[in-house]
C-alpha positions in Angstrom: 14.3 -28.4 -28.8 11.7 -25.7 -30.1 14.6 -23.5 -31.4 16.3 -26.4 -33.2 13.0 -27.3 -34.9 12.5 -23.7 -36.1 16.0 -23.3 -37.3 16.4 -26.7 -39.0 18.2 -26.3 -42.4 18.7 -22.6 -41.6 22.5 -22.3 -41.1 22.4 -18.7 -41.9 19.8 -18.1 -39.3 22.0 -20.1 -36.6 24.9 -18.0 -37.4 23.0 -14.8 -37.3 21.5 -15.6 -33.9 24.8 -16.7 -32.5 26.5 -13.6 -33.4 23.5 -11.4 -32.2 23.6 -13.2 -28.8 27.4 -12.5 -28.6 27.0 -8.8 -29.5 24.0 -8.5 -27.0 26.3 -9.7 -24.2 29.6 -8.1 -25.3 28.5 -4.6 -26.1 27.0 -3.9 -22.7 30.1 -5.3 -21.0 32.5 -3.2 -23.1 30.4 0.0 -22.3 29.7 -0.5 -18.5 32.8 -2.5 -17.3 35.6 -0.8 -19.0 37.0 2.6 -18.4 36.5 5.4 -21.0 40.2 5.4 -21.8 40.3 1.6 -22.4 41.0 0.8 -26.2 38.1 -1.7 -26.3 35.6 0.8 -24.6 32.5 1.4 -26.6 30.8 4.7 -26.0 27.1 5.1 -25.1 26.7 7.1 -28.3 27.9 4.1 -30.2 25.6 1.7 -28.3 22.8 4.0 -29.3 23.6 3.9 -32.9 23.9 0.1 -32.8 20.6 -0.1 -31.1 19.0 1.9 -33.8 20.6 -0.4 -36.4 19.0 -3.4 -34.8 15.5 -1.9 -35.1 16.2 -1.3 -38.7 17.3 -4.9 -39.0 13.8 -6.0 -37.5 12.1 -3.8 -40.0 14.0 -5.3 -42.8 12.9 -8.8 -41.6 9.3 -7.5 -41.8 9.8 -6.3 -45.3 11.5 -9.6 -46.4 8.6 -11.6 -45.0 6.1 -10.0 -47.3 8.3 -9.4 -50.3 10.6 -12.4 -50.3 8.1 -15.1 -49.2 4.8 -13.7 -50.3 5.8 -11.8 -53.4 4.3 -8.4 -52.2 6.5 -5.6 -52.9 5.5 -3.3 -50.1 6.5 0.4 -50.6 4.6 1.6 -47.5 6.1 -0.4 -44.6 7.5 3.0 -43.3 3.9 3.7 -42.2 3.7 0.8 -39.8 7.2 1.7 -38.5 6.3 5.2 -37.9 2.8 4.4 -36.4 4.6 2.2 -33.8 7.0 5.0 -33.2 4.2 7.5 -32.7 2.5 5.2 -30.2 5.7 5.0 -28.1 6.3 8.7 -28.6 2.9 9.6 -27.1 3.7 7.6 -24.0 7.0 9.3 -23.7 5.5 12.6 -24.0 2.9 11.9 -21.3 5.8 11.0 -19.0 7.3 14.5 -19.3 4.6 16.0 -17.2 5.3 19.4 -15.7 9.1 19.1 -16.6 8.2 20.6 -20.2 8.9 24.0 -21.2 5.4 25.4 -20.3 5.3 23.3 -17.1 1.8 21.9 -17.9 1.3 18.6 -16.0 -1.0 17.0 -18.6 -0.7 18.9 -21.9 2.4 18.3 -24.1 4.4 21.5 -25.0 3.2 21.7 -28.6 -0.5 21.6 -27.4 0.1 24.4 -24.9 1.8 26.4 -27.7 -1.2 25.9 -30.0 -3.5 26.9 -27.2 -5.3 23.6 -26.7 -7.4 23.5 -23.6 -7.6 19.8 -23.0 -5.9 16.5 -24.0 -7.5 14.9 -27.0 -9.4 11.6 -26.4 -7.0 9.7 -28.5 -4.2 10.6 -26.2 -6.0 9.1 -23.2 -4.4 6.0 -21.8 -0.9 6.7 -23.1 0.3 7.7 -19.6 0.4 4.0 -19.0 3.3 1.8 -20.5 1.0 -1.4 -20.9 -1.6 0.6 -22.9 1.2 2.2 -25.1 2.6 -1.4 -25.9 -0.9 -2.6 -26.9 -1.3 0.5 -29.2 2.2 -0.2 -30.7 1.0 -3.6 -31.8 -2.7 -2.7 -32.4 -2.5 0.4 -34.5 -0.2 -0.8 -37.2 -1.8 -4.3 -37.2 -5.2 -2.8 -37.5 -4.3 -0.5 -40.4 -2.6 -3.4 -42.2 -5.6 -5.6 -41.6 -8.1 -3.0 -43.1 -5.8 -2.1 -46.0 -5.1 -5.8 -46.7 -8.7 -6.9 -46.4 -9.8 -4.3 -49.0 -6.8 -4.9 -51.3 -6.5 -8.6 -51.3 -10.2 -9.3 -51.5 -10.3 -7.1 -54.6 -7.2 -9.2 -56.0 -5.1 -6.1 -56.4 -1.6 -7.5 -57.1 1.8 -6.6 -58.6 2.8 -3.0 -59.4 -0.8 -1.7 -58.5 -0.6 -3.0 -54.9 2.9 -1.4 -54.6 1.6 1.9 -55.8 -1.3 1.6 -53.2 1.1 1.0 -50.4 3.1 3.9 -51.3 0.1 6.2 -51.6 -0.9 5.0 -48.1 2.3 6.1 -46.5 2.3 9.4 -48.4 -1.3 10.1 -47.3 -0.3 9.6 -43.7 2.7 11.7 -44.1 0.7 14.5 -45.3 -1.9 14.1 -42.6 0.7 14.0 -39.7 2.3 17.3 -40.9 -1.0 19.1 -39.9 -0.8 20.7 -36.6 -4.6 20.3 -36.0 -4.3 16.4 -36.1 -2.7 16.5 -32.6 0.7 14.9 -33.1 3.0 17.8 -33.1 2.8 18.7 -36.8 6.0 19.2 -38.5 8.1 19.0 -35.3 6.7 15.8 -34.2 7.1 14.4 -30.8 10.5 14.9 -28.8 12.3 16.1 -25.7 11.6 12.8 -24.0 12.7 12.5 -20.4 12.4 9.0 -19.1 10.9 5.5 -19.8 9.3 3.5 -17.1 10.9 5.9 -14.5 14.4 5.5 -15.9 16.2 8.5 -17.4 16.8 8.2 -21.2 20.0 9.9 -20.8 21.6 7.4 -18.5 24.1 4.7 -19.7 22.1 1.9 -18.0 18.8 2.8 -19.9 20.6 3.1 -23.2 22.0 -0.3 -22.6 18.6 -1.6 -21.6 17.1 -0.4 -24.8 20.0 -2.0 -26.8 19.3 -5.3 -25.2 15.6 -4.9 -25.7 16.2 -4.2 -29.4 18.5 -7.4 -29.5 15.8 -9.6 -27.9 13.1 -8.1 -30.2 15.2 -8.8 -33.3 15.9 -12.4 -32.1 12.2 -13.0 -31.3 11.0 -11.4 -34.6 13.4 -13.6 -36.6 12.3 -16.7 -34.8 8.7 -16.0 -35.2 9.1 -15.2 -38.8 11.2 -18.3 -39.4 8.5 -20.4 -37.7 5.9 -19.0 -40.1 8.0 -19.6 -43.2 8.8 -23.2 -42.1 5.0 -23.9 -41.4 2.4 -25.0 -44.0 1.3 -21.4 -44.1 4.8 -20.3 -45.2 4.8 -23.0 -47.9 1.5 -21.8 -49.2 2.8 -18.3 -49.1 5.7 -19.2 -51.4 3.4 -21.0 -53.7 1.2 -17.9 -53.8 4.3 -15.8 -54.7 5.2 -18.2 -57.5 1.7 -18.8 -59.0 -1.2 -17.2 -57.2 -3.8 -18.5 -59.8 -2.7 -22.1 -59.4 -3.1 -21.8 -55.6 -6.5 -20.4 -55.9 -7.4 -23.2 -58.3 -6.5 -26.0 -55.9 -8.8 -24.4 -53.2 -6.8 -22.2 -51.0 -8.2 -18.8 -49.7 -5.3 -16.8 -51.0 -6.5 -13.5 -49.4 -6.4 -14.9 -45.9 -2.9 -16.1 -46.2 -1.8 -12.7 -47.5 -3.8 -10.9 -44.9 -2.3 -12.9 -41.9 1.4 -12.5 -43.0 1.0 -8.9 -44.2 -0.7 -8.0 -40.8 2.1 -9.9 -38.8 4.7 -8.1 -40.8 3.1 -4.7 -39.9 3.2 -5.6 -36.3 7.0 -6.3 -36.6 7.5 -3.0 -38.1 5.5 -1.3 -35.4 7.6 -2.9 -32.8 10.8 -1.8 -34.5 9.4 1.7 -34.6 8.6 1.7 -30.9 12.1 0.6 -30.0 13.7 3.1 -32.4 11.9 6.2 -31.0 13.4 6.2 -27.3 16.9 5.6 -28.7 16.9 8.5 -31.3 14.8 10.8 -29.2 12.4 11.9 -31.8 9.5 11.0 -34.1 8.2 13.3 -36.8 6.2 13.0 -40.1 9.5 12.6 -42.0 9.5 8.8 -41.0 6.4 8.4 -43.2 8.4 9.6 -46.1 8.0 7.2 -49.2 11.7 7.5 -49.7 12.3 5.7 -46.4 10.0 2.8 -47.4 11.8 2.6 -50.7 15.1 2.4 -48.9 13.9 -0.5 -46.8 13.3 -2.5 -50.0 16.8 -1.7 -51.1 18.0 -3.1 -47.7 16.5 -6.4 -48.4 17.6 -6.4 -52.1 21.2 -5.8 -51.2 21.1 -8.3 -48.2 19.2 -10.9 -50.2 15.5 -11.6 -50.0 13.8 -15.0 -49.3 16.3 -15.5 -46.5 15.3 -13.2 -43.6 18.7 -12.9 -42.4 19.8 -11.3 -45.6 17.5 -8.4 -44.7 19.5 -8.0 -41.6 22.7 -7.9 -43.5 21.5 -5.3 -45.8 19.9 -3.2 -43.1 23.2 -3.1 -41.2 25.4 -2.6 -44.2 23.5 0.1 -45.8 22.7 2.0 -42.5 26.5 1.9 -41.5 27.5 3.2 -44.8 24.9 5.9 -44.5 26.1 7.0 -41.1 29.7 7.0 -42.3 29.2 8.7 -45.7 26.6 11.3 -44.6 29.3 12.5 -42.1 32.4 12.2 -44.3 31.0 12.8 -47.8 27.3 13.7 -47.5 27.0 14.9 -51.2 27.8 11.4 -52.6 25.6 9.2 -50.2 22.7 8.8 -52.6 24.9 8.0 -55.4 26.5 5.3 -53.4 23.2 3.8 -52.3 22.0 3.7 -56.0 25.3 2.2 -57.1 25.0 -0.5 -54.5 21.5 -1.4 -55.6 22.5 -1.4 -59.2 25.6 -3.7 -58.6 23.7 -6.0 -56.5 20.9 -6.2 -59.2 23.2 -6.9 -61.9 26.0 -9.1 -60.3 24.2 -10.4 -57.2 20.5 -11.0 -58.0 20.1 -13.0 -54.7 21.9 -10.4 -52.8 24.8 -10.9 -50.2 23.2 -13.9 -48.6 22.8 -15.5 -51.9 26.5 -15.1 -52.5 27.4 -16.5 -49.0 25.0 -19.5 -49.8 26.7 -20.2 -53.1 30.2 -20.2 -51.4 29.0 -22.5 -48.9 27.6 -24.9 -51.5 30.7 -24.8 -53.4 32.6 -26.1 -50.4 
């Protein structure tokens, strides 16, 4: 009953969640139940790649929520994604214990190498999974809240706000490259061993992370759709279309923006936390402004103001990236730029808009 209420008039969302459920059940079966020589067998490596794509899809939903429904073109959502990833990476580093290269039971290897004598205060508590999960949500959410409170109260909008979000992610990238900050510097955090006592190298753990990513993606979509279907969501769309008019009729525009922007940052942080144990590393490169711009391209190609369009774009672009960077790495960026130009000119509403048009024609 609750799901049907959230998904009313959302045919694309229903199809997406149905496909996601099927994939979440079928992929583990094809990996665990079939022998490696079976033609339908899916390798653990492929499962990991698919799990990574699902975290990108959740990130795309977060970007679409603020861009498609609120009109904020964020060029800094990579910051929230990376911060969630670092929070999870800190937990995974603390789980290594004396199995590191230097055998220190408390200090991560990079701290021993830099001759640190004790664990910094901000690393305390990350040996507990529950604490790490709280930080995954709290750190990106708090940063987004503080940034949004200052920006929205000052009525910064449009391209100026986009530039500020990009400046934020760039500043964080430069900060995290510094060894003295205590996050591994240029190399970041890596060499993870296990999560919740389960080896990250085992097939079962990889499947578990894939399923967790599927559940998080479904939950993120449903929560975002619940917001867009609510009165708050309708006000957000009105703000996107005419912020001055919404202010004139008495709404506190900055509060609406702040809530949705913060919620979107939390979704991005959760995506980052699920991404890290599957790829096995988190470094300052994740803060790169190029990554945040690429996220916007995912949504533009898939179709903004749909939520599931962002999922389509994230999956399509990243599959293309995986294939082309292996087969023809020198042309990948040209292909990405070409996709964006073609969609902008021929499909201004993205792939989802084309699908909706075809369905309406029938």
